[in-house]
Coordinates of C-alpha atoms in Angstrom, one line a residue:
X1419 CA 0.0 0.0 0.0
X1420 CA 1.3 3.2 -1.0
X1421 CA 1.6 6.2 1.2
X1422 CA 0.4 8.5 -1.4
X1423 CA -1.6 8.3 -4.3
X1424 CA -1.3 11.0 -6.6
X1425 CA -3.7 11.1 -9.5
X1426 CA -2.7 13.1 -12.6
X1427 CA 0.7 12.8 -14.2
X1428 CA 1.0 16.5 -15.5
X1429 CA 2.6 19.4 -14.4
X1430 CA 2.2 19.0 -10.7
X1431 CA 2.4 15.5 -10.5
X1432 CA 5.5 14.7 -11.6
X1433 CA 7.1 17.0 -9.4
X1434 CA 5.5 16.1 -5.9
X1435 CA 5.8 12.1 -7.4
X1436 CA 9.9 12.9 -7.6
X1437 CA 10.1 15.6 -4.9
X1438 CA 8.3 12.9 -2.5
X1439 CA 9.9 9.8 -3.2
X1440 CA 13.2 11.5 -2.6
X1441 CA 12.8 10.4 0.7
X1442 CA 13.4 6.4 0.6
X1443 CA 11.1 6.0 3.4
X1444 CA 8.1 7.6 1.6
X1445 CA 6.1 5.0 -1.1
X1446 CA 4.6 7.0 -4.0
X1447 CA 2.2 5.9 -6.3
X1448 CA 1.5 7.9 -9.3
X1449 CA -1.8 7.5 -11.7
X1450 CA -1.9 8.7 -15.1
X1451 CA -5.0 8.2 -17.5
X1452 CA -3.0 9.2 -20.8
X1453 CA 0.1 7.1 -22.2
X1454 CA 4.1 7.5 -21.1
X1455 CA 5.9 10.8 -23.0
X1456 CA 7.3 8.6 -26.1
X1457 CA 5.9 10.9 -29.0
X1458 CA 8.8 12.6 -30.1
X1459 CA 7.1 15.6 -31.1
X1460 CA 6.8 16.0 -27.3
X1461 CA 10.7 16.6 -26.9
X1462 CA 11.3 18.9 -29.7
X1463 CA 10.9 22.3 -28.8
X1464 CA 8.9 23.3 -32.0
X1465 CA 6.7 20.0 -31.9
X1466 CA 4.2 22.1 -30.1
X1467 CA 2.0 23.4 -33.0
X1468 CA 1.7 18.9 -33.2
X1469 CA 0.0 18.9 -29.9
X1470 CA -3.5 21.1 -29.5
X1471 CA -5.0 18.1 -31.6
X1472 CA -4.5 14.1 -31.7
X1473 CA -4.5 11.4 -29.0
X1474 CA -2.6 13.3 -26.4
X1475 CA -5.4 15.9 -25.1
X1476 CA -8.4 14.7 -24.1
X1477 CA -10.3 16.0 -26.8
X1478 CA -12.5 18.5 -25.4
X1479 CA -15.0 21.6 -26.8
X1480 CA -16.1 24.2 -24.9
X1481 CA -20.0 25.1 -24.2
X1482 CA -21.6 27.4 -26.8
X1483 CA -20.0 30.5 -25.9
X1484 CA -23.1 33.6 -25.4
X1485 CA -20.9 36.2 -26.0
X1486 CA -18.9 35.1 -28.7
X1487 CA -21.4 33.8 -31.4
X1488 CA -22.4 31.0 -30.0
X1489 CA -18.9 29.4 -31.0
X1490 CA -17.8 26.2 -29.6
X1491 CA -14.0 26.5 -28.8
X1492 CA -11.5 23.8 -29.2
X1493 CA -9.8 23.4 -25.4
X1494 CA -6.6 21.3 -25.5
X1495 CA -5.9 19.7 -22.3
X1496 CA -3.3 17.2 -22.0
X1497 CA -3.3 13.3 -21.3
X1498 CA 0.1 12.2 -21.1
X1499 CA 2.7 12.0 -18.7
X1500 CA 4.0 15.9 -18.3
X1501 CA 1.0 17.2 -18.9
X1502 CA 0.8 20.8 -20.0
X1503 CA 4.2 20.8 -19.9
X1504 CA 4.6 18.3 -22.0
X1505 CA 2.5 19.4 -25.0
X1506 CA 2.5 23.6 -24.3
X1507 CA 4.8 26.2 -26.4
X1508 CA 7.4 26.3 -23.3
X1509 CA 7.2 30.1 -22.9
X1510 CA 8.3 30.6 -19.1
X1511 CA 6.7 33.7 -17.4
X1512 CA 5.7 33.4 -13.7
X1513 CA 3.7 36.5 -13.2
X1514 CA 3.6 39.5 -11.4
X1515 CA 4.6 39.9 -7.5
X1516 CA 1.4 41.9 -7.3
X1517 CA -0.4 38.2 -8.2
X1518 CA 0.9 36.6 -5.7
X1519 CA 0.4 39.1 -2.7
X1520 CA -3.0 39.4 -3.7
X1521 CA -4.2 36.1 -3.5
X1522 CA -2.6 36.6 0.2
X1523 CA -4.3 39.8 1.1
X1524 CA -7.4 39.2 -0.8
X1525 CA -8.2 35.8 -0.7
X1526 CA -6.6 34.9 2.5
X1527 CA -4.0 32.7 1.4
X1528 CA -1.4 33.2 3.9
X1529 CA 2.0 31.7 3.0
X1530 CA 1.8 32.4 -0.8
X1531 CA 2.3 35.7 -1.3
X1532 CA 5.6 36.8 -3.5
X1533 CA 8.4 36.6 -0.8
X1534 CA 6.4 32.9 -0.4
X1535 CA 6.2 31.4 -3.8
X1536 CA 10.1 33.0 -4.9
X1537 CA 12.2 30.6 -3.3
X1538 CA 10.1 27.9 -4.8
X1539 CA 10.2 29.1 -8.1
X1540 CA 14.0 29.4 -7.9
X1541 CA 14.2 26.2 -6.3
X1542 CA 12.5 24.6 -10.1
X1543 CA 14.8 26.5 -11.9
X1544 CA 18.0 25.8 -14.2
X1545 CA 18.2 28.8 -15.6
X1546 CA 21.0 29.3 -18.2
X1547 CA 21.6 32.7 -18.4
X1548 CA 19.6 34.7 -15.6
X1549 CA 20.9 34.9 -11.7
X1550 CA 20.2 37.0 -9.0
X1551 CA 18.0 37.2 -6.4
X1552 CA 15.4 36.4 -8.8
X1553 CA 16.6 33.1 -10.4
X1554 CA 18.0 29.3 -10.2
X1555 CA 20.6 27.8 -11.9
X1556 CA 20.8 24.3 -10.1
X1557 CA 16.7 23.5 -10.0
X1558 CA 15.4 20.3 -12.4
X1559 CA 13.6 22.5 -14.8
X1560 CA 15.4 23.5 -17.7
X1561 CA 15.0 27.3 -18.7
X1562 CA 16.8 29.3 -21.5
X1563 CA 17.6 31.7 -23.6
X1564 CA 17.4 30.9 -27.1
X1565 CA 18.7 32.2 -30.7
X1566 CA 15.7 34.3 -32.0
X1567 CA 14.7 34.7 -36.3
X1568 CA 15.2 37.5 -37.6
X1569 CA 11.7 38.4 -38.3
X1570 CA 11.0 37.9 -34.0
X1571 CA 14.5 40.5 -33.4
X1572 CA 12.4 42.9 -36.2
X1573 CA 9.1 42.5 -33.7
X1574 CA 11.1 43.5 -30.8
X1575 CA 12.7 46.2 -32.9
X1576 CA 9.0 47.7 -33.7
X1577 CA 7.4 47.2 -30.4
X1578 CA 10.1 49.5 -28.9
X1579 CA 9.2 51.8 -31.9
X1580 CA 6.2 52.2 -30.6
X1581 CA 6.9 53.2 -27.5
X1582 CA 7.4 50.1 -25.2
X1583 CA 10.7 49.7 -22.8
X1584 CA 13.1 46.8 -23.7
X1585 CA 12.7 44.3 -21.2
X1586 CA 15.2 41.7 -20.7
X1587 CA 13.7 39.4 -18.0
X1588 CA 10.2 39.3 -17.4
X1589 CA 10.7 37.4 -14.3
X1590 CA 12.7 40.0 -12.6
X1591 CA 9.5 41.3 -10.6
X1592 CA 8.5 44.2 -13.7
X1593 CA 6.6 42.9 -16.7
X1594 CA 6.0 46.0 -18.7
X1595 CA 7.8 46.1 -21.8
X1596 CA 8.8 44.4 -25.2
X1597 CA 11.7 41.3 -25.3
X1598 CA 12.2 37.8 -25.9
X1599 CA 10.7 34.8 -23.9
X1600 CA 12.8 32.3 -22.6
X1601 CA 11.9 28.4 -22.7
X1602 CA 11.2 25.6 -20.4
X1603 CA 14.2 23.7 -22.6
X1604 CA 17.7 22.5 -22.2
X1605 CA 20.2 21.6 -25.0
X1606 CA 17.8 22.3 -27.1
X1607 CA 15.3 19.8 -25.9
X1608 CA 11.5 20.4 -23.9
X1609 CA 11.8 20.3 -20.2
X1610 CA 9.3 19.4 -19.1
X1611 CA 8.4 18.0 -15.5
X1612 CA 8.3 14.2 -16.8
X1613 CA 11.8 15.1 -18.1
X1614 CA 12.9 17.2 -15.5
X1615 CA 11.5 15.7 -12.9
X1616 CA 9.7 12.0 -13.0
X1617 CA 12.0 10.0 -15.3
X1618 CA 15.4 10.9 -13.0
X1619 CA 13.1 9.5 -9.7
X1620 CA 12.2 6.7 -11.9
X1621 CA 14.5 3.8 -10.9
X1622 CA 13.7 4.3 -7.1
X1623 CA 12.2 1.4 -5.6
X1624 CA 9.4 3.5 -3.5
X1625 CA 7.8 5.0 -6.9
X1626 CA 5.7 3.3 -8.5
X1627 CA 4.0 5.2 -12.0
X1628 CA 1.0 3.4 -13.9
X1629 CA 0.2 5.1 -17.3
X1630 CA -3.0 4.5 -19.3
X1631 CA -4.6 4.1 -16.0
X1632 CA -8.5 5.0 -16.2
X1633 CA -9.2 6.5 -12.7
X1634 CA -13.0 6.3 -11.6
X1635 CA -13.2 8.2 -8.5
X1636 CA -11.8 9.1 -5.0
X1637 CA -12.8 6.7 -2.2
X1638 CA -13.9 8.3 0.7
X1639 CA -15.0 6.8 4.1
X1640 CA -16.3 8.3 7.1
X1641 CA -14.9 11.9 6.1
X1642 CA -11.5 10.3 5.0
X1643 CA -9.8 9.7 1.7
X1644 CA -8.7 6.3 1.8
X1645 CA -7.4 5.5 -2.2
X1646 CA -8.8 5.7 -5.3
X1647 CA -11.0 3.4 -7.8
X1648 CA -9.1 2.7 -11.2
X1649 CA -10.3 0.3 -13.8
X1650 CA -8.2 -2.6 -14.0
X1651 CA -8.6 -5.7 -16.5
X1652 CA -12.3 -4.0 -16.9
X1653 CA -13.4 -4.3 -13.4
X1654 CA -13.4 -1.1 -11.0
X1655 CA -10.2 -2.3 -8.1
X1656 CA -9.7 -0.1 -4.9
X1657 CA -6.1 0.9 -4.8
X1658 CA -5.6 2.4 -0.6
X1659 CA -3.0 5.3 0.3
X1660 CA -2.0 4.8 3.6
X1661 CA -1.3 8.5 4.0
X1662 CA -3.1 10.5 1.7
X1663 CA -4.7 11.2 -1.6
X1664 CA -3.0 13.8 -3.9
X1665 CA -5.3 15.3 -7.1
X1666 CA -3.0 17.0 -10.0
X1667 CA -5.6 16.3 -12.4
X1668 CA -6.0 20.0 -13.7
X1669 CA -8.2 22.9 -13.5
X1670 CA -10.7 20.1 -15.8
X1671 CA -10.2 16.9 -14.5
X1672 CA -9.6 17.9 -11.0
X1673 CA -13.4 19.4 -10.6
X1674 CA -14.5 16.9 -12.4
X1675 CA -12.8 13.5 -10.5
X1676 CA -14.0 15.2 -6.8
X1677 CA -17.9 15.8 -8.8
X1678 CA -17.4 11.6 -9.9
X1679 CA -16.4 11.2 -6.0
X1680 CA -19.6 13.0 -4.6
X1681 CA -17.6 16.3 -3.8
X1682 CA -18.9 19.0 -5.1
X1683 CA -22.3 21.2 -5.1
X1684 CA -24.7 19.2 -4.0
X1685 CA -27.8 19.8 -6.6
X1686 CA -25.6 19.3 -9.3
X1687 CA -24.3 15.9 -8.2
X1688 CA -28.0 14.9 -7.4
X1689 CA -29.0 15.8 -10.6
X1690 CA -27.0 13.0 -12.1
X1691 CA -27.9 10.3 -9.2
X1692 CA -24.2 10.6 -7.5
X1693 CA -24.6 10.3 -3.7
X1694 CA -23.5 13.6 -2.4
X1695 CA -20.5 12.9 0.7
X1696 CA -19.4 16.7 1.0
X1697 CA -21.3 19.4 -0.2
X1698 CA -18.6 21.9 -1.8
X1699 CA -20.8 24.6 -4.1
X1700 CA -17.7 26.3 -5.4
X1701 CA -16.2 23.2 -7.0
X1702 CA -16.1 23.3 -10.7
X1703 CA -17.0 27.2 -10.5
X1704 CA -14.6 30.3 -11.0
X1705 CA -13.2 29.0 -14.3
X1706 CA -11.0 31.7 -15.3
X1707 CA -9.0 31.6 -18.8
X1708 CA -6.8 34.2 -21.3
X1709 CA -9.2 34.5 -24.3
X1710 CA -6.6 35.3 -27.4
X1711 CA -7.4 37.1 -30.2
X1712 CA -4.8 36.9 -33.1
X1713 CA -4.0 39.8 -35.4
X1714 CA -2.3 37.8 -38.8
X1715 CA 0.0 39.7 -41.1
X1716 CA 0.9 38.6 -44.8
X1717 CA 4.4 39.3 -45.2
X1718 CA 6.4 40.7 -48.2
X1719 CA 8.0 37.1 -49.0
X1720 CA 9.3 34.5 -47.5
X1721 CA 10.9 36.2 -44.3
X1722 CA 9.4 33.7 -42.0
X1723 CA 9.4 30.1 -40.9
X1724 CA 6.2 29.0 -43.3
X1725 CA 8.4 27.8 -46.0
X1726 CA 9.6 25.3 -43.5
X1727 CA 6.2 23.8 -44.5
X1728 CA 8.3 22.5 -48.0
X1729 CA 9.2 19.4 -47.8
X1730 CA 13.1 20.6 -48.8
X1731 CA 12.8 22.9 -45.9
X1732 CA 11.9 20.7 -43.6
X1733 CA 14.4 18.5 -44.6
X1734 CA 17.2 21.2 -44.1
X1735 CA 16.0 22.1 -40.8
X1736 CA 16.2 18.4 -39.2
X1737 CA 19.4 18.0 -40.1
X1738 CA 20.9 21.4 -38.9
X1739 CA 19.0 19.9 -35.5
X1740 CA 20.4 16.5 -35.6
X1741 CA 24.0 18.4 -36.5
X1742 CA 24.1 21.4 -33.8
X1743 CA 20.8 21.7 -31.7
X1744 CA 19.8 24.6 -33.6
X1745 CA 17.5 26.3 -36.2
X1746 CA 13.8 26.2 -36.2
X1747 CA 13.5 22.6 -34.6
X1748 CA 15.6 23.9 -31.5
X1749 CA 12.8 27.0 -31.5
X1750 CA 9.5 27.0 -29.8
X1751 CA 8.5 29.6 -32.5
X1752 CA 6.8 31.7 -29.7
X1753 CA 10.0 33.4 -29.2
X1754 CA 9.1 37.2 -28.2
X1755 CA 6.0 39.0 -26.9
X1756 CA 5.3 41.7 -24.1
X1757 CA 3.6 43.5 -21.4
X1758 CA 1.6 46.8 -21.9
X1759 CA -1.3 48.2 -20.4
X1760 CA -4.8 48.7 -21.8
X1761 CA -6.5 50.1 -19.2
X1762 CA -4.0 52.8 -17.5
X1763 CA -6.1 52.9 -14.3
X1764 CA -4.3 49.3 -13.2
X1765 CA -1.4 48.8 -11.5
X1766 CA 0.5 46.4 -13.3
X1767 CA 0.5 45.6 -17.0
X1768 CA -2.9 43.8 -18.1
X1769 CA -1.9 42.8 -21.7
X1770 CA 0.3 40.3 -22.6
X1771 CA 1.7 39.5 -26.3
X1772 CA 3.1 36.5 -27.8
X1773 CA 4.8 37.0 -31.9
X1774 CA 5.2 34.1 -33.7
X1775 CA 6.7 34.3 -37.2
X1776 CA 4.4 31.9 -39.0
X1777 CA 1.1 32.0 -40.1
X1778 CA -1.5 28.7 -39.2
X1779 CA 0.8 27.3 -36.8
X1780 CA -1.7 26.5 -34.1
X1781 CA -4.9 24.9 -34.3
X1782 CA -7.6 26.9 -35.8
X1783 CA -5.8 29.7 -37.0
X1784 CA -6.1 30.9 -40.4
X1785 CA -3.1 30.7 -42.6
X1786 CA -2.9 34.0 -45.6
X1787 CA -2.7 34.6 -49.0
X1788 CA 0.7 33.8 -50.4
X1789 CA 1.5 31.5 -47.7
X1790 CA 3.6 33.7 -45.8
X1791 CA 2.8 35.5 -42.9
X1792 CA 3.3 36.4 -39.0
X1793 CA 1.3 35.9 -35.8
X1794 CA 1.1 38.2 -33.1
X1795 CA -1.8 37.4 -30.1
X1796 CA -2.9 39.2 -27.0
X1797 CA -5.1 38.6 -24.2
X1798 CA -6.3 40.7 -21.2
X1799 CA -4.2 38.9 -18.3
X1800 CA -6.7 40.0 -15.5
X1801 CA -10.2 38.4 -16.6
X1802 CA -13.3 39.7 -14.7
X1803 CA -15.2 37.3 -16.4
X1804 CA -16.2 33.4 -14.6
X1805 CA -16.7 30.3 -16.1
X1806 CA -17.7 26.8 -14.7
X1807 CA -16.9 23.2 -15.2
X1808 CA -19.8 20.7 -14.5
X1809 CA -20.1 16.9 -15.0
X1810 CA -22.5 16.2 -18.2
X1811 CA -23.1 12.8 -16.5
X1812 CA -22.5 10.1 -13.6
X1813 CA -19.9 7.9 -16.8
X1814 CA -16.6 8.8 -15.6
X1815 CA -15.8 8.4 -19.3
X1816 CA -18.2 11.6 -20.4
X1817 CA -16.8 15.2 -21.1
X1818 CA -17.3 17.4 -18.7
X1819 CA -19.4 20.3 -19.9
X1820 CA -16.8 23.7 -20.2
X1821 CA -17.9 26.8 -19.9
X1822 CA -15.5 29.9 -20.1
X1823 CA -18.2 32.1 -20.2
X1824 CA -15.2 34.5 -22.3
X1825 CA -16.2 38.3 -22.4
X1826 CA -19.1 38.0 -19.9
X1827 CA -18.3 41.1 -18.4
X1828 CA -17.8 44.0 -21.2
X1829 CA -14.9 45.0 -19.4
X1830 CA -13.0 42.0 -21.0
X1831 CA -14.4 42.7 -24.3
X1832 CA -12.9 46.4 -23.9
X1833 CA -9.3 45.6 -23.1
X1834 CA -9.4 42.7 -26.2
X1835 CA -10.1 45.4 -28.3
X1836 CA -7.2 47.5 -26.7
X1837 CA -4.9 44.2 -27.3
X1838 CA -5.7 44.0 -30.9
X1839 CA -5.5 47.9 -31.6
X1840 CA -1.6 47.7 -29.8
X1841 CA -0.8 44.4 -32.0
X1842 CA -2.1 46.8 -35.4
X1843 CA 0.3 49.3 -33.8
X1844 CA 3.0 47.4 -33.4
X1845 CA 3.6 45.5 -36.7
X1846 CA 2.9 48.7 -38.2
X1847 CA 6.2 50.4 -37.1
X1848 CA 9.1 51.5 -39.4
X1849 CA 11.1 48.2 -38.3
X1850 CA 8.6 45.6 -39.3
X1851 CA 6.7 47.3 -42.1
X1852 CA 9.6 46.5 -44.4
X1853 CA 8.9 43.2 -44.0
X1854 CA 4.9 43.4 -44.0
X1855 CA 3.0 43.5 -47.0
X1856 CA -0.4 44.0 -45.0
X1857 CA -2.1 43.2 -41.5
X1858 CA -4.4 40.5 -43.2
X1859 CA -6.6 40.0 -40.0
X1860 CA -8.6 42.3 -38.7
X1861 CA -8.9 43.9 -42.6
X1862 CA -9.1 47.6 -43.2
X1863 CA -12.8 47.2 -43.0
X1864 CA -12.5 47.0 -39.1
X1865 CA -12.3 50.7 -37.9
X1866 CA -14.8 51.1 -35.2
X1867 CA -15.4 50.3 -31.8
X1868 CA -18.0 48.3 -32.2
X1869 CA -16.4 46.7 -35.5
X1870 CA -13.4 45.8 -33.4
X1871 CA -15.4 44.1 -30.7
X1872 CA -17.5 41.8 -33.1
X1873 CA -14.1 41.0 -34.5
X1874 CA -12.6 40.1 -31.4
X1875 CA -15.7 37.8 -30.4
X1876 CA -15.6 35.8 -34.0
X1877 CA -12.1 35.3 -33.3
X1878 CA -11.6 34.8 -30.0
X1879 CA -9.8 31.5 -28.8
X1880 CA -8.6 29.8 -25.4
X1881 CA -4.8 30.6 -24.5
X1882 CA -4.9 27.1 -22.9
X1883 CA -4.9 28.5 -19.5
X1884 CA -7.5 27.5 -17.2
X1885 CA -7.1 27.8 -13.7
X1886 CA -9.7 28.6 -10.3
X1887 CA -11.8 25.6 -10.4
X1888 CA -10.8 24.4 -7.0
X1889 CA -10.1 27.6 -5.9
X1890 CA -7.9 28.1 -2.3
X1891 CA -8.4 31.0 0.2
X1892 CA -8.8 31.1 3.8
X1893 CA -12.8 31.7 4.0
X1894 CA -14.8 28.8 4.6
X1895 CA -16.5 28.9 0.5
X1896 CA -13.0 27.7 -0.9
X1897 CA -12.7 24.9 -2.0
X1898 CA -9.1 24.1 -0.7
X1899 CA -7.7 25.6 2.3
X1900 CA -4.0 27.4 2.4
X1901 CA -2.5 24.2 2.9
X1902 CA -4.3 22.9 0.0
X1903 CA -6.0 20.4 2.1
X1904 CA -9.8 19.8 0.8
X1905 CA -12.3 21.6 3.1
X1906 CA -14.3 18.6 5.2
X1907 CA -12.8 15.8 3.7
X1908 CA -9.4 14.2 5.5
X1909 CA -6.5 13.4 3.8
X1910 CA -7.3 14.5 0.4
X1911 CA -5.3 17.3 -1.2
X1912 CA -5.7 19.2 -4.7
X1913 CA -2.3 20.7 -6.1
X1914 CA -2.6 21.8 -9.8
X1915 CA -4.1 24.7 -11.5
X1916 CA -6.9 24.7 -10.0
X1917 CA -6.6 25.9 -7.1
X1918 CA -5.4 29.3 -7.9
X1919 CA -7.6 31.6 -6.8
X1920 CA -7.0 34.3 -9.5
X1921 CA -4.9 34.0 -12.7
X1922 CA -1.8 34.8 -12.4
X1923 CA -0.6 37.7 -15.2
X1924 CA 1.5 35.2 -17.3
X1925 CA 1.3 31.9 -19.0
X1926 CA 0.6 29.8 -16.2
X1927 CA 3.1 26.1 -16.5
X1928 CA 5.5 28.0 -14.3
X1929 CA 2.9 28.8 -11.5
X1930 CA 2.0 25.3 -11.4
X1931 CA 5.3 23.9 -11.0
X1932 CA 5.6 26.6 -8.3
X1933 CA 2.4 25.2 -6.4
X1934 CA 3.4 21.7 -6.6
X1935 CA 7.1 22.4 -5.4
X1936 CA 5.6 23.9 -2.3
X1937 CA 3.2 21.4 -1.9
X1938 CA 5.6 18.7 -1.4
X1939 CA 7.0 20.7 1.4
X1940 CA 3.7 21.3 3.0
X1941 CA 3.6 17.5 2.7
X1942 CA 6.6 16.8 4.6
X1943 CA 6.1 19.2 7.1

């Protein structure tokens, strides 16, 4: 029997599985539903634009959205050992301190505000150029500095043409600015925390990892977690922690697996004949996303990386790969973006950019005339706007219904707007104009206010980062306590994305890793 059970193989599971079992007299057993990391795409840095469709997501769309046509979005989640960080575009930005201290002083989270989550961050770190106060060098997780195109130095070029700062480190405690991203990779390889992490723990007798495991629900007697329910050779089999139960299943399949377990809001679950053990109302609620809009330009010729998508091309790239690590394979093609402000009335920055020097490298985004072009997205980093995530059904092999609920509050839809204008503005500087023939989305026939917001709701996408659904805070509502202990239920812990009780102003793998390093120590306290 295991002392801990920790269900999810992602982000946060493969660091508290290693960070656990580093102690020999600790017995780890760690669940995954999706296969081991063996896709090469996975390790190659640019292999991302490979993973928002095929076998390793789970496959999911979101609910009609009201405010955005009635669309239903494509919403990548992984299943696969890594997770997120297995499958995302690497871009590591932690957020602002300001995040941090205000999910202390607001939400009551004592122990995480910035001076809290900094050493932890540093302690994931292997960072290859940055040091300081503010950075790691020794940690598992591979972060660097990489060799940007041309066309992404020209973006940074015309950003500070238009009037942003050149930053050089966005996790130095200030965002604003314009610069280049660095990467969760190493020798130009993905880190990610199956890399990093899980596979150096993986010869230790006390871990145990079980892939393309289907996980049921959460056993619970008397008030106590006591293991978990897989599917085994078709029948459901009790597997028992001894200590406790650890969920990393995501801001989606955590809400979800405690809803299965009869954890959650107690209508809902009755609704769908599960016996309700904890009444939680807040589980599954406070969904809170980036909603992107992409602004496409068709460039001059080919400046960019889409004649890579030539077969000749391609084949010159692998082998300057194979040969020195380097070129477009070694790229995560997200290379540069920024912070600015929309609304000047906040604090900190509330717009983040991300260039990429393609067109149609993602999922669902449009390619342009001449098959050369450039990508450059925004999103407002501070959503008012709430979602949910609720069980369709009692078959733990159902989607869960997804609801972003994207530009709910008009305040959301404002600063998209403000995003896309700055992006127009940007690629239409003296430094990148000589490579742009025209900004191809939104057309010249989007001028007006209103025009600009119908255009940002027929365009807008997920930036693949949900968080809130097991929200943490120190009132009696949340879902998960400080210590990320589950409210009324013993020896049952979430420790993912989920619980963070606001979005953090960034992409949001780093946070994640952050939360799961200091989870292990709250664990062995």
């Amino acid at each position: 029997m295991p002392d801990y059970i920790i269900i999810g193989g992602g982000s946060a599971g493969c660091v508290l599985a290693a960070r656990l079992s580093k102690n020999p007299d600790i017995s780890v057993l760690l669940i995954e539903a999706g296969p081991r990391d063996r896709n090469p795409y996975i390790h190659l840095p640019v292999g991302f634009f490979k993973m928002t469709a095929g076998r390793l997501i789970w496959g999911y769309r979101t609910e009609a959205g009201r405010q955005i046509g009635g669309r239903q979005l494509v919403y990548p989640q992984a299943r696969v050992l890594g997770g997120g960080s297995s499958i995302n575009a690497q871009v590591y930005t932690r957020g602002s301190p300001e995040d941090f201290n205000g999910w202390r002083d607001r939400e009551g989270c004592m122990g995480w505000g910035y001076a809290d989550v900094l050493p932890y961050f540093r302690k994931a770190e292997g960072n290859d150029t940055f040091g300081g106060d503010c950075h790691g060098s020794d940690g598992p997780l591979g972060v660097s500095s990489q060799t940007p195109h041309p066309l992404t130095r020209a973006f940074v070029q015309a950003g500070q043409d238009a009037g942003l700062p050149f930053n050089a480190d966005f996790n130095a405690g200030r965002q604003e600015g314009i610069g280049f991203y660095q990467t969760t990779t190493r020798n130009g390889r993905r880190s990610s925390t199956a890399t990093a992490y899980l596979h150096p723990a993986a010869s230790r007798p006390n871990l145990e990892v079980r892939t393309d495991t289907t996980i049921l629900r959460i056993m619970v007697q008397n008030g106590c977690a006591i293991g978990v329910e897989i599917l085994e050779n078709g029948r459901p089999t009790l597997v028992r922690a001894e200590r406790e139960v650890i969920l990393t299943a995501g801001a989606i399949g955590s809400p979800k697996l405690l809803m299965l377990s009869g954890l959650g809001p107690a209508d809902h679950l009755r609704a769908h004949g599960i016996d309700v053990l904890r009444d939680l109302p807040q589980v599954g609620q406070n969904l809170q996303d980036h909603t992107a809009v992409d602004v496409i330009g068709a460039l001059r010729g080919p400046f960019g990386i889409d004649r890579y998508k030539k077969r000749h091309w391609q084949v010159a790239a692998g082998l300057e790969y194979a040969l020195f690590r380097k070129g477009p394979v070694a790229s995560n093609i997200v290379e540069a973006g920024g912070y600015w402000w929309g609304d000047r009335n906040e604090t900190t920055p509330d717009i983040q950019m991300h260039f990429l020097p393609g067109a149609g490298i993602e999922e669902g985004i449009g390619t342009v005339p001449g098959g050369h072009g450039c990508t450059l997205n925004s999103y407002h980093l501070r959503p008012r706007s709430r979602g949910s995530v609720t069980l369709a059904s009692a078959d733990p092999g159902a989607a869960p219904r997804i609801d972003p609920n994207s530009f709910a509050d008009p305040y959301d839809l404002d600063r998209a707007v403000d995003g896309i204008r700055m992006c127009q503005e940007i690629l239409s500087q003296p430094s990148f104009r000589r490579y742009l023939r025209d900004i191809h989305l939104p057309g010249l026939q989007v001028r007006t206010q209103s025009e600009y917001q119908e255009f940002a709701r027929q365009h807008a996408r997920t930036s693949y980062h949900p968080v809130g659904t097991c929200r943490m805070g120190g009132s009696d509502d949340a879902v998960v306590d400080p210590q990320l202990r589950l409210r009324g239920i013993d020896r049952l812990r979430v420790c993912d994305s989920s619980v963070m009780p606001r979005l953090v102003s960034a992409n949001t793998n780093a946070a994640t890793i952050m939360i799961a390093e200091r989870a292990a120590d709250l664990l062995m306290e």
